[in-house]
Structures are given as C-alpha cells and as structure tokens.
PDB file of C-alpha atoms in Angstrom:
ATOM      1  CA  MET A 176      25.076 -15.695 -39.568  1.00  0.00           C
ATOM      2  CA  SER A 177      23.022 -15.283 -42.737  1.00  0.00           C
ATOM      3  CA  LEU A 178      21.650 -18.659 -42.596  1.00  0.00           C
ATOM      4  CA  LEU A 179      20.627 -18.184 -39.027  1.00  0.00           C
ATOM      5  CA  LEU A 180      19.035 -15.017 -39.806  1.00  0.00           C
ATOM      6  CA  ILE A 181      17.088 -16.657 -42.762  1.00  0.00           C
ATOM      7  CA  PHE A 182      16.007 -19.369 -40.356  1.00  0.00           C
ATOM      8  CA  ALA A 183      14.779 -16.664 -37.799  1.00  0.00           C
ATOM      9  CA  LYS A 184      12.796 -14.862 -40.424  1.00  0.00           C
ATOM     10  CA  ILE A 185      11.112 -18.150 -41.711  1.00  0.00           C
ATOM     11  CA  LEU A 186      10.323 -19.179 -38.241  1.00  0.00           C
ATOM     12  CA  THR A 187       8.902 -15.756 -37.404  1.00  0.00           C
ATOM     13  CA  VAL A 188       6.533 -15.965 -40.493  1.00  0.00           C
ATOM     14  CA  ILE A 189       5.427 -19.524 -39.555  1.00  0.00           C
ATOM     15  CA  VAL A 190       4.658 -18.357 -35.991  1.00  0.00           C
ATOM     16  CA  ILE A 191       2.708 -15.241 -37.134  1.00  0.00           C
ATOM     17  CA  LEU A 192       0.508 -17.512 -39.517  1.00  0.00           C
ATOM     18  CA  LEU A 193      -0.041 -20.302 -37.063  1.00  0.00           C
ATOM     19  CA  CYS A 194      -1.163 -17.835 -34.524  1.00  0.00           C
ATOM     20  CA  GLU A 195      -3.449 -16.153 -37.001  1.00  0.00           C
ATOM     21  CA  SER A 196      -2.304 -12.824 -35.722  1.00  0.00           C
ATOM     22  CA  ARG A 197      -3.911 -10.146 -37.971  1.00  0.00           C
ATOM     23  CA  VAL A 198      -1.508  -7.523 -36.530  1.00  0.00           C
ATOM     24  CA  GLY A 199       1.374  -9.662 -37.305  1.00  0.00           C
ATOM     25  CA  VAL A 200       0.234 -10.344 -40.863  1.00  0.00           C
ATOM     26  CA  LEU A 201      -0.200  -6.540 -41.347  1.00  0.00           C
ATOM     27  CA  CYS A 202       3.293  -5.654 -39.998  1.00  0.00           C
ATOM     28  CA  LEU A 203       4.624  -8.432 -42.255  1.00  0.00           C
ATOM     29  CA  LEU A 204       2.892  -6.992 -45.315  1.00  0.00           C
ATOM     30  CA  ALA A 205       4.200  -3.558 -44.517  1.00  0.00           C
ATOM     31  CA  ALA A 206       7.846  -4.952 -43.914  1.00  0.00           C
ATOM     32  CA  CYS A 207       7.842  -6.883 -47.321  1.00  0.00           C
ATOM     33  CA  ILE A 208       6.494  -3.976 -49.240  1.00  0.00           C
ATOM     34  CA  LEU A 209       8.968  -1.461 -47.718  1.00  0.00           C
ATOM     35  CA  LEU A 210      11.978  -3.772 -48.296  1.00  0.00           C
ATOM     36  CA  SER A 211      10.909  -4.741 -51.926  1.00  0.00           C
ATOM     37  CA  ILE A 212      10.870  -1.019 -52.964  1.00  0.00           C
ATOM     38  CA  LYS A 213      14.361   0.211 -53.868  1.00  0.00           C
ATOM     39  CA  THR A 214      13.948   3.879 -53.391  1.00  0.00           C
ATOM     40  CA  LEU A 215      11.249   5.320 -50.876  1.00  0.00           C
ATOM     41  CA  ASN A 216       9.874   8.779 -51.187  1.00  0.00           C
ATOM     42  CA  PHE A 217       6.883  10.701 -49.751  1.00  0.00           C
ATOM     43  CA  LYS A 218       4.543   9.658 -52.499  1.00  0.00           C
ATOM     44  CA  LYS A 219       5.176   5.971 -52.158  1.00  0.00           C
ATOM     45  CA  ILE A 220       4.839   6.180 -48.382  1.00  0.00           C
ATOM     46  CA  VAL A 221       1.386   7.637 -48.858  1.00  0.00           C
ATOM     47  CA  TYR A 222       0.435   4.837 -51.234  1.00  0.00           C
ATOM     48  CA  ILE A 223       1.679   2.167 -48.808  1.00  0.00           C
ATOM     49  CA  LEU A 224      -0.083   3.912 -46.012  1.00  0.00           C
ATOM     50  CA  VAL A 225      -3.295   3.757 -47.968  1.00  0.00           C
ATOM     51  CA  PHE A 226      -2.839   0.067 -48.671  1.00  0.00           C
ATOM     52  CA  ILE A 227      -2.138  -0.768 -44.963  1.00  0.00           C
ATOM     53  CA  ILE A 228      -5.108   0.990 -43.960  1.00  0.00           C
ATOM     54  CA  ALA A 229      -7.343  -0.771 -46.474  1.00  0.00           C
ATOM     55  CA  ALA A 230      -5.902  -4.161 -45.487  1.00  0.00           C
ATOM     56  CA  ALA A 231      -6.403  -3.301 -41.832  1.00  0.00           C
ATOM     57  CA  ILE A 232     -10.183  -2.421 -42.394  1.00  0.00           C
ATOM     58  CA  SER A 233     -10.472  -5.566 -44.514  1.00  0.00           C
ATOM     59  CA  MET A 234      -8.967  -7.809 -41.855  1.00  0.00           C
ATOM     60  CA  ALA A 235     -11.148  -6.200 -39.143  1.00  0.00           C
ATOM     61  CA  LYS A 236     -14.362  -6.597 -41.129  1.00  0.00           C
ATOM     62  CA  PHE A 237     -13.841 -10.132 -42.577  1.00  0.00           C
ATOM     63  CA  THR A 238     -11.719 -11.903 -39.887  1.00  0.00           C
ATOM     64  CA  LYS A 239     -12.338 -12.417 -36.082  1.00  0.00           C
ATOM     65  CA  GLN A 240     -15.195 -10.031 -36.100  1.00  0.00           C
ATOM     66  CA  GLU A 241     -16.047 -10.628 -32.472  1.00  0.00           C
ATOM     67  CA  SER A 242     -12.569  -9.443 -31.537  1.00  0.00           C
ATOM     68  CA  SER A 243     -12.890  -6.460 -33.962  1.00  0.00           C
ATOM     69  CA  LYS A 244     -16.120  -5.366 -32.299  1.00  0.00           C
ATOM     70  CA  GLY A 245     -14.467  -5.839 -28.849  1.00  0.00           C
ATOM     71  CA  ARG A 246     -11.671  -3.503 -29.951  1.00  0.00           C
ATOM     72  CA  LEU A 247     -14.129  -1.079 -31.413  1.00  0.00           C
ATOM     73  CA  PHE A 248     -16.084  -1.001 -28.089  1.00  0.00           C
ATOM     74  CA  ILE A 249     -12.802  -0.323 -26.172  1.00  0.00           C
ATOM     75  CA  LEU A 250     -11.908   2.451 -28.662  1.00  0.00           C
ATOM     76  CA  GLN A 251     -15.277   4.088 -28.235  1.00  0.00           C
ATOM     77  CA  GLN A 252     -14.915   4.029 -24.422  1.00  0.00           C
ATOM     78  CA  SER A 253     -11.489   5.458 -24.579  1.00  0.00           C
ATOM     79  CA  ILE A 254     -12.561   8.378 -26.819  1.00  0.00           C
ATOM     80  CA  GLU A 255     -15.163   9.100 -24.330  1.00  0.00           C
ATOM     81  CA  MET A 256     -12.603   9.278 -21.556  1.00  0.00           C
ATOM     82  CA  ILE A 257     -10.477  11.533 -23.762  1.00  0.00           C
ATOM     83  CA  CYS A 258     -13.523  13.790 -24.221  1.00  0.00           C
ATOM     84  CA  GLU A 259     -14.136  14.064 -20.494  1.00  0.00           C
ATOM     85  CA  LYS A 260     -10.590  15.346 -19.789  1.00  0.00           C
ATOM     86  CA  PRO A 261      -9.175  16.466 -23.152  1.00  0.00           C
ATOM     87  CA  ILE A 262      -6.537  18.911 -21.813  1.00  0.00           C
ATOM     88  CA  THR A 263      -4.956  17.348 -18.686  1.00  0.00           C
ATOM     89  CA  GLY A 264      -5.725  13.690 -19.384  1.00  0.00           C
ATOM     90  CA  TRP A 265      -6.432  11.239 -16.511  1.00  0.00           C
ATOM     91  CA  GLY A 266      -2.828  11.155 -15.300  1.00  0.00           C
ATOM     92  CA  ILE A 267      -0.240   8.594 -14.817  1.00  0.00           C
ATOM     93  CA  ASN A 268      -1.827   5.111 -15.350  1.00  0.00           C
ATOM     94  CA  GLY A 269      -5.096   6.996 -15.677  1.00  0.00           C
ATOM     95  CA  PHE A 270      -6.601   4.354 -18.136  1.00  0.00           C
ATOM     96  CA  ALA A 271      -5.676   1.476 -16.021  1.00  0.00           C
ATOM     97  CA  HIS A 272      -7.223   3.031 -12.864  1.00  0.00           C
ATOM     98  CA  ASN A 273     -10.536   4.403 -14.577  1.00  0.00           C
ATOM     99  CA  TYR A 274     -11.392   2.350 -17.515  1.00  0.00           C
ATOM    100  CA  MET A 275     -13.225  -0.515 -15.616  1.00  0.00           C
ATOM    101  CA  SER A 276     -15.291   2.069 -13.824  1.00  0.00           C
ATOM    102  CA  LYS A 277     -16.100   3.744 -17.084  1.00  0.00           C
ATOM    103  CA  GLN A 278     -16.965   0.297 -18.587  1.00  0.00           C
ATOM    104  CA  ALA A 279     -19.137  -0.509 -15.543  1.00  0.00           C
ATOM    105  CA  THR A 280     -21.062   2.743 -15.782  1.00  0.00           C
ATOM    106  CA  PHE A 281     -21.818   2.053 -19.493  1.00  0.00           C
ATOM    107  CA  PHE A 282     -23.241  -1.320 -18.776  1.00  0.00           C
ATOM    108  CA  MET A 283     -25.350  -0.095 -15.803  1.00  0.00           C
ATOM    109  CA  LYS A 284     -26.966   2.421 -18.200  1.00  0.00           C
ATOM    110  CA  HIS A 285     -27.163   0.101 -21.246  1.00  0.00           C
ATOM    111  CA  PRO A 286     -27.721  -3.467 -19.610  1.00  0.00           C
ATOM    112  CA  LYS A 287     -29.032  -4.831 -22.808  1.00  0.00           C
ATOM    113  CA  ASP A 288     -26.373  -3.598 -25.117  1.00  0.00           C
ATOM    114  CA  LYS A 289     -24.626  -6.143 -27.183  1.00  0.00           C
ATOM    115  CA  ALA A 290     -21.202  -4.867 -26.066  1.00  0.00           C
ATOM    116  CA  CYS A 291     -21.732  -6.579 -22.782  1.00  0.00           C
ATOM    117  CA  GLN A 292     -20.390  -9.787 -24.435  1.00  0.00           C
ATOM    118  CA  TYR A 293     -17.203  -7.870 -25.214  1.00  0.00           C
ATOM    119  CA  ALA A 294     -16.539  -6.746 -21.554  1.00  0.00           C
ATOM    120  CA  ASP A 295     -13.218  -7.608 -20.269  1.00  0.00           C
ATOM    121  CA  ASN A 296     -10.687  -6.699 -17.519  1.00  0.00           C
ATOM    122  CA  LEU A 297      -8.488  -4.321 -19.248  1.00  0.00           C
ATOM    123  CA  HIS A 298      -5.496  -2.133 -18.227  1.00  0.00           C
ATOM    124  CA  HIS A 299      -4.474  -1.028 -21.753  1.00  0.00           C
ATOM    125  CA  PRO A 300      -6.667   0.163 -24.668  1.00  0.00           C
ATOM    126  CA  LEU A 301      -4.502  -2.011 -27.064  1.00  0.00           C
ATOM    127  CA  ASN A 302      -3.289   1.222 -28.760  1.00  0.00           C
ATOM    128  CA  GLU A 303      -0.137   3.031 -27.582  1.00  0.00           C
ATOM    129  CA  TYR A 304      -1.354   6.262 -29.088  1.00  0.00           C
ATOM    130  CA  ILE A 305      -4.776   6.194 -27.442  1.00  0.00           C
ATOM    131  CA  ILE A 306      -3.179   5.599 -24.108  1.00  0.00           C
ATOM    132  CA  ILE A 307      -1.088   8.659 -24.336  1.00  0.00           C
ATOM    133  CA  ALA A 308      -4.187  10.929 -25.090  1.00  0.00           C
ATOM    134  CA  VAL A 309      -6.127   9.311 -22.273  1.00  0.00           C
ATOM    135  CA  ASP A 310      -3.346   9.534 -19.557  1.00  0.00           C
ATOM    136  CA  TYR A 311      -1.859  12.824 -20.640  1.00  0.00           C
ATOM    137  CA  GLY A 312      -4.307  14.675 -22.799  1.00  0.00           C
ATOM    138  CA  ILE A 313      -4.643  15.838 -26.472  1.00  0.00           C
ATOM    139  CA  PRO A 314      -1.890  18.475 -26.290  1.00  0.00           C
ATOM    140  CA  CYS A 315       0.652  15.805 -25.229  1.00  0.00           C
ATOM    141  CA  PHE A 316      -0.843  13.407 -27.952  1.00  0.00           C
ATOM    142  CA  CYS A 317      -0.342  16.123 -30.639  1.00  0.00           C
ATOM    143  CA  LEU A 318       3.268  16.689 -29.527  1.00  0.00           C
ATOM    144  CA  LEU A 319       3.971  12.988 -29.816  1.00  0.00           C
ATOM    145  CA  MET A 320       2.443  12.832 -33.310  1.00  0.00           C
ATOM    146  CA  ILE A 321       4.441  15.866 -34.412  1.00  0.00           C
ATOM    147  CA  PHE A 322       7.621  14.348 -32.943  1.00  0.00           C
ATOM    148  CA  ILE A 323       6.966  11.019 -34.795  1.00  0.00           C
ATOM    149  CA  GLY A 324       6.114  12.796 -38.001  1.00  0.00           C
ATOM    150  CA  LEU A 325       9.121  14.981 -38.167  1.00  0.00           C
ATOM    151  CA  GLY A 326      11.365  11.982 -37.086  1.00  0.00           C
ATOM    152  CA  LEU A 327      10.013   9.898 -39.925  1.00  0.00           C
ATOM    153  CA  PHE A 328      10.556  12.629 -42.401  1.00  0.00           C
ATOM    154  CA  THR A 329      14.073  13.053 -41.367  1.00  0.00           C
ATOM    155  CA  LEU A 330      14.838   9.209 -41.454  1.00  0.00           C
ATOM    156  CA  LEU A 331      13.168   9.068 -44.839  1.00  0.00           C
ATOM    157  CA  ALA A 332      15.615  11.600 -46.079  1.00  0.00           C
ATOM    158  CA  LYS A 333      18.684   9.647 -44.769  1.00  0.00           C
ATOM    159  CA  LEU A 334      17.919   6.182 -46.392  1.00  0.00           C
ATOM    160  CA  LYS A 335      21.003   5.311 -48.475  1.00  0.00           C
ATOM    161  CA  ASP A 336      21.738   1.657 -48.053  1.00  0.00           C
ATOM    162  CA  ASP A 337      20.042  -1.594 -47.163  1.00  0.00           C
ATOM    163  CA  ARG A 338      21.139  -1.715 -43.607  1.00  0.00           C
ATOM    164  CA  ILE A 339      19.625   1.786 -42.897  1.00  0.00           C
ATOM    165  CA  LYS A 340      16.598   0.800 -44.631  1.00  0.00           C
ATOM    166  CA  GLN A 341      16.096  -2.201 -42.490  1.00  0.00           C
ATOM    167  CA  ARG A 342      16.254  -0.037 -39.419  1.00  0.00           C
ATOM    168  CA  PHE A 343      13.711   2.270 -41.048  1.00  0.00           C
ATOM    169  CA  VAL A 344      11.340  -0.767 -41.513  1.00  0.00           C
ATOM    170  CA  ILE A 345      11.710  -1.695 -37.953  1.00  0.00           C
ATOM    171  CA  ILE A 346      10.627   1.634 -36.817  1.00  0.00           C
ATOM    172  CA  ILE A 347       7.578   1.648 -39.197  1.00  0.00           C
ATOM    173  CA  VAL A 348       6.654  -1.784 -38.038  1.00  0.00           C
ATOM    174  CA  CYS A 349       6.786  -0.679 -34.422  1.00  0.00           C
ATOM    175  CA  ALA A 350       4.652   2.273 -35.334  1.00  0.00           C
ATOM    176  CA  ILE A 351       2.046   0.166 -37.057  1.00  0.00           C
ATOM    177  CA  LEU A 352       2.049  -2.377 -34.115  1.00  0.00           C
ATOM    178  CA  SER A 353       1.530   0.423 -31.667  1.00  0.00           C
ATOM    179  CA  PHE A 354      -1.853   1.082 -33.315  1.00  0.00           C
ATOM    180  CA  PHE A 355      -3.355  -2.321 -32.487  1.00  0.00           C
ATOM    181  CA  SER A 356      -1.317  -3.626 -29.427  1.00  0.00           C
ATOM    182  CA  TYR A 357       0.925  -2.638 -26.497  1.00  0.00           C
ATOM    183  CA  PRO A 358       4.471  -3.322 -27.835  1.00  0.00           C
ATOM    184  CA  PHE A 359       6.205  -0.961 -25.318  1.00  0.00           C
ATOM    185  CA  LEU A 360       5.118  -2.932 -22.383  1.00  0.00           C
ATOM    186  CA  TYR A 361       8.002  -5.279 -23.307  1.00  0.00           C
ATOM    187  CA  PRO A 362      11.638  -4.198 -22.930  1.00  0.00           C
ATOM    188  CA  PHE A 363      12.588  -5.866 -26.168  1.00  0.00           C
ATOM    189  CA  SER A 364      10.673  -3.481 -28.205  1.00  0.00           C
ATOM    190  CA  TRP A 365      12.411  -0.465 -26.426  1.00  0.00           C
ATOM    191  CA  ILE A 366      15.666  -1.994 -27.125  1.00  0.00           C
ATOM    192  CA  ILE A 367      15.235  -2.849 -30.662  1.00  0.00           C
ATOM    193  CA  LEU A 368      13.576   0.601 -31.395  1.00  0.00           C
ATOM    194  CA  GLY A 369      16.268   2.412 -29.537  1.00  0.00           C
ATOM    195  CA  TYR A 370      19.011   0.596 -31.473  1.00  0.00           C
ATOM    196  CA  SER A 371      17.375   1.237 -34.809  1.00  0.00           C
ATOM    197  CA  ILE A 372      17.048   5.034 -34.058  1.00  0.00           C
ATOM    198  CA  LEU A 373      20.700   5.211 -32.886  1.00  0.00           C
ATOM    199  CA  CYS A 374      21.840   3.644 -36.130  1.00  0.00           C
ATOM    200  CA  PHE A 375      20.493   6.696 -38.042  1.00  0.00           C
ATOM    201  CA  ILE A 376      22.875   9.096 -35.878  1.00  0.00           C
ATOM    202  CA  LYS A 377      25.761   9.737 -37.934  1.00  0.00           C
ATOM    203  CA  THR A 378      27.906  12.203 -36.243  1.00  0.00           C
ATOM    204  CA  SER A 379      31.621  11.174 -35.904  1.00  0.00           C
ATOM    205  CA  ILE A 380      31.626  11.668 -32.279  1.00  0.00           C
ATOM    206  CA  ILE A 381      28.960   9.031 -31.676  1.00  0.00           C
ATOM    207  CA  SER A 382      30.122   6.668 -34.456  1.00  0.00           C
ATOM    208  CA  ASN A 383      33.707   6.597 -33.540  1.00  0.00           C
ATOM    209  CA  ARG A 384      33.828   7.052 -29.753  1.00  0.00           C
ATOM    210  CA  ILE A 385      30.506   6.470 -28.117  1.00  0.00           C
ATOM    211  CA  PHE A 386      29.341   3.465 -30.143  1.00  0.00           C
ATOM    212  CA  PRO A 387      32.188   1.172 -28.945  1.00  0.00           C
ATOM    213  CA  ILE A 388      31.631   2.410 -25.319  1.00  0.00           C
ATOM    214  CA  LEU A 389      27.957   1.447 -25.593  1.00  0.00           C
ATOM    215  CA  ARG A 390      28.509  -2.126 -26.918  1.00  0.00           C
ATOM    216  CA  PHE A 391      29.245  -3.593 -23.462  1.00  0.00           C
ATOM    217  CA  PRO A 392      26.306  -2.170 -21.581  1.00  0.00           C
ATOM    218  CA  PHE A 393      24.158  -2.959 -24.388  1.00  0.00           C
ATOM    219  CA  ALA A 394      25.245  -6.657 -24.475  1.00  0.00           C
ATOM    220  CA  LEU A 395      25.053  -6.714 -20.716  1.00  0.00           C
ATOM    221  CA  THR A 396      21.447  -5.499 -20.797  1.00  0.00           C
ATOM    222  CA  ILE A 397      20.416  -8.152 -23.461  1.00  0.00           C
ATOM    223  CA  LEU A 398      21.983 -10.798 -21.072  1.00  0.00           C
ATOM    224  CA  ILE A 399      20.100  -9.593 -18.047  1.00  0.00           C
ATOM    225  CA  LEU A 400      16.883  -9.498 -20.152  1.00  0.00           C
ATOM    226  CA  HIS A 401      17.446 -13.207 -21.273  1.00  0.00           C
ATOM    227  CA  ILE A 402      17.918 -14.125 -17.685  1.00  0.00           C
ATOM    228  CA  PHE A 403      14.798 -12.338 -16.635  1.00  0.00           C
ATOM    229  CA  CYS A 404      12.818 -14.029 -19.388  1.00  0.00           C
ATOM    230  CA  ALA A 405      14.194 -17.384 -18.462  1.00  0.00           C
ATOM    231  CA  TYR A 406      13.061 -16.713 -14.755  1.00  0.00           C
ATOM    232  CA  LYS A 407       9.497 -15.620 -15.973  1.00  0.00           C
ATOM    233  CA  LEU A 408       9.339 -18.916 -18.117  1.00  0.00           C
ATOM    234  CA  ILE A 409      10.067 -21.022 -15.252  1.00  0.00           C
ATOM    235  CA  GLU A 410       7.592 -19.036 -13.212  1.00  0.00           C
ATOM    236  CA  ASN A 411       4.837 -19.575 -15.764  1.00  0.00           C
ATOM    237  CA  ILE A 412       5.712 -23.324 -15.946  1.00  0.00           C
ATOM    238  CA  GLN A 413       5.176 -23.520 -12.277  1.00  0.00           C
ATOM    239  CA  LEU A 414       1.899 -21.647 -12.352  1.00  0.00           C
ATOM    240  CA  LYS A 415       0.817 -23.979 -15.255  1.00  0.00           C
ATOM    241  CA  ASN A 416       1.493 -27.021 -13.199  1.00  0.00           C
ATOM    242  CA  ILE A 417      -0.545 -25.634 -10.233  1.00  0.00           C
ATOM    243  CA  LYS A 418      -3.406 -24.987 -12.668  1.00  0.00           C
ATOM    244  CA  TYR A 419      -3.135 -28.487 -13.827  1.00  0.00           C
ATOM    245  CA  ASP A 420      -3.425 -29.849 -10.254  1.00  0.00           C
ATOM    246  CA  ALA A 421      -6.504 -27.478  -9.636  1.00  0.00           C
ATOM    247  CA  GLU A 422      -8.228 -28.898 -12.605  1.00  0.00           C
ATOM    248  CA  ASN A 423      -7.731 -32.382 -11.177  1.00  0.00           C
ATOM    249  CA  LYS A 424      -9.155 -31.273  -7.814  1.00  0.00           C
ATOM    250  CA  LYS A 425      -5.840 -31.701  -5.940  1.00  0.00           C
ATOM    251  CA  TYR A 426      -6.764 -28.629  -3.789  1.00  0.00           C
ATOM    252  CA  GLY A 427      -4.457 -29.483  -0.862  1.00  0.00           C
ATOM    253  CA  LYS A 428      -1.478 -29.565  -3.114  1.00  0.00           C
ATOM    254  CA  VAL A 429      -2.645 -26.522  -4.984  1.00  0.00           C
ATOM    255  CA  ILE A 430      -3.192 -24.260  -1.825  1.00  0.00           C
ATOM    256  CA  SER A 431       0.039 -25.274  -0.527  1.00  0.00           C
ATOM    257  CA  ALA A 432       1.791 -24.348  -3.870  1.00  0.00           C
ATOM    258  CA  TYR A 433       0.014 -20.998  -3.955  1.00  0.00           C
ATOM    259  CA  GLN A 434       1.062 -20.190  -0.400  1.00  0.00           C
ATOM    260  CA  LYS A 435       4.698 -20.740  -1.235  1.00  0.00           C
ATOM    261  CA  ILE A 436       4.759 -18.286  -4.069  1.00  0.00           C
ATOM    262  CA  TYR A 437       2.357 -15.829  -2.518  1.00  0.00           C
ATOM    263  CA  GLU A 438       4.972 -13.368  -1.466  1.00  0.00           C
ATOM    264  CA  GLN A 439       6.493 -13.338  -5.028  1.00  0.00           C
ATOM    265  CA  GLN A 440       3.123 -12.963  -6.687  1.00  0.00           C
ATOM    266  CA  LYS A 441       0.961 -10.947  -4.408  1.00  0.00           C
ATOM    267  CA  GLU A 442       1.259  -7.961  -6.747  1.00  0.00           C
ATOM    268  CA  ASN A 443       0.150 -10.008  -9.761  1.00  0.00           C
ATOM    269  CA  TYR A 444      -3.635  -9.522 -10.135  1.00  0.00           C
ATOM    270  CA  VAL A 445      -3.913 -12.739 -12.336  1.00  0.00           C
ATOM    271  CA  PHE A 446      -2.444 -14.797  -9.706  1.00  0.00           C
ATOM    272  CA  LEU A 447      -4.661 -13.307  -7.037  1.00  0.00           C
ATOM    273  CA  TYR A 448      -7.617 -13.945  -9.138  1.00  0.00           C
ATOM    274  CA  ALA A 449      -6.714 -17.526  -9.683  1.00  0.00           C
ATOM    275  CA  TYR A 450      -5.753 -18.147  -6.000  1.00  0.00           C
ATOM    276  CA  SER A 451      -9.006 -16.529  -4.767  1.00  0.00           C
ATOM    277  CA  SER A 452     -11.050 -18.783  -7.238  1.00  0.00           C
ATOM    278  CA  ILE A 453      -9.304 -21.833  -5.807  1.00  0.00           C
ATOM    279  CA  LEU A 454      -9.867 -20.748  -2.248  1.00  0.00           C
ATOM    280  CA  MET A 455     -13.507 -20.144  -3.001  1.00  0.00           C
ATOM    281  CA  GLU A 456     -14.074 -23.462  -4.690  1.00  0.00           C
TER     282      GLU A 456
END
C-alpha cells in the first residue's frame, strides 16, 4: 500500500509539471513546506502564507501572463458586481446568470480596451470565495471567512501526529486551490475535504460508533462516483469521435450522431454550441 501511495504521489507531481499548472505547483509547494515542518504554530503559518502569496504573485507576473491578465479582468468585473449588490448579492447562480451581460456592457462602453482579447464564456469567476460574495453578498462572505479562520485555528491546535497533519495539509491545499479555481464543482473535492475534517473529530461516540457505520455508505459513494466518472469518460470519447468526423467533413454521420445523443446532452451548453456550429456549417 505504501508503494502504491508513493507511486500515486510521484505520478501526481509529474502530471502537475507536464500540465504546467501554476496553481498545482503552488499547492505542491505549500504541501511540501507544511509536511516538512515538524511543529506548526501561528507564526510559522504566517511566514508560509507570505511565501505562498509572494510565489503566487511571481508566477502570475512571469509565467502565462495572458492568462493572468484574463484572470485579473474577471476579478475586476466580479468586484464591480459585488459593489453593485454588496449586501444581498445576486442570488443563487447570480454570477453565472449575470456575468456575461456585465462583460458585454463593459465592452460596449470600452470597445478598444485590450481586455477584449481576454473575453470568454464564463460561469464561474475562478475563485470560490469571490463567487460567494457575488451570489450571496459581503455579509455571507465575511461569515464564511470567520468560519474558515476559526476552523483552521481549532485544527492547528489539534495537530499531534503525522496522520492528522496530513489531513490539515489537505484542507490548506483545498483553501489555496479555491483562490484560483473551482474545486467544489467536483464531488471528489467535497468527499476528500469532508473526510479530512471528520478525522479531526475526536469524541468517543463518533470514533467508536458512528465511524464504522459510515464506512459502508462512504465506500458506496466512492463506487458510484467511479461509475459516474467512467460513464462521463465514455461520453467524452464519443463526443471526441464526433468532433473528429466533423473535422473530416463527414457531416451526415456527425448530424446523425448528434441527433442520437441530443436528449442526453440538450442541457449541456458546450454540446449545443458544437451542434449548432455543425448545423450552420
């Protein structure tokens, strides 16, 4: 089992480096630093936080600058949305429903702005904290930050052995990843974060009675998610094959394939865009 774990970690590092993922490298740095320090305290956490912020700014400035400018533009527009409705927010899925209109209005007013080249069809601001502020307002955002802060202080006080420390590192990595991406759109993030938090709960009732009961539903959930992922993988391969036929101008075959999966995919805006472009062509 330990060899399998080592292999998985090495494979993860290789994939992050090959993908040139700046967020992945940042999370990897944070994890390595936290795991290498034997005893963590508030002062060390502050030093690590300063280092991570400096590393993030350096990566944004010197690597993939176009992507960084695009993210900055999204952040600016998101902050403007927050300023327009700071207390109530825009409601459930407020960002997804209103950002594109906000972006279009900006480009109508500033048609020659360089940010035009960074425009994209977005449904998430690439920041889990910002989307809370946009959708539910600043009060909800502040409550979330207080909850996270108190939670981390509580967890920091309970660090005793390496296994508990590893769970703490997972939570920190999720927190960092949430600044630059949308990990909580994926079930795996919820499961691994929930499991890590549960490992900190030390009451005898939970550890002796409830934990064994939770094992089966937890394993069943993992199995169902694997089946779901396999289904999505097959679905993506199918769409890739259709795209390949479209590139080779086999339109009759492509339209027939699209019609077969239309009922399954009619709520998928990416599929609808691809289907409409084929029909138009």
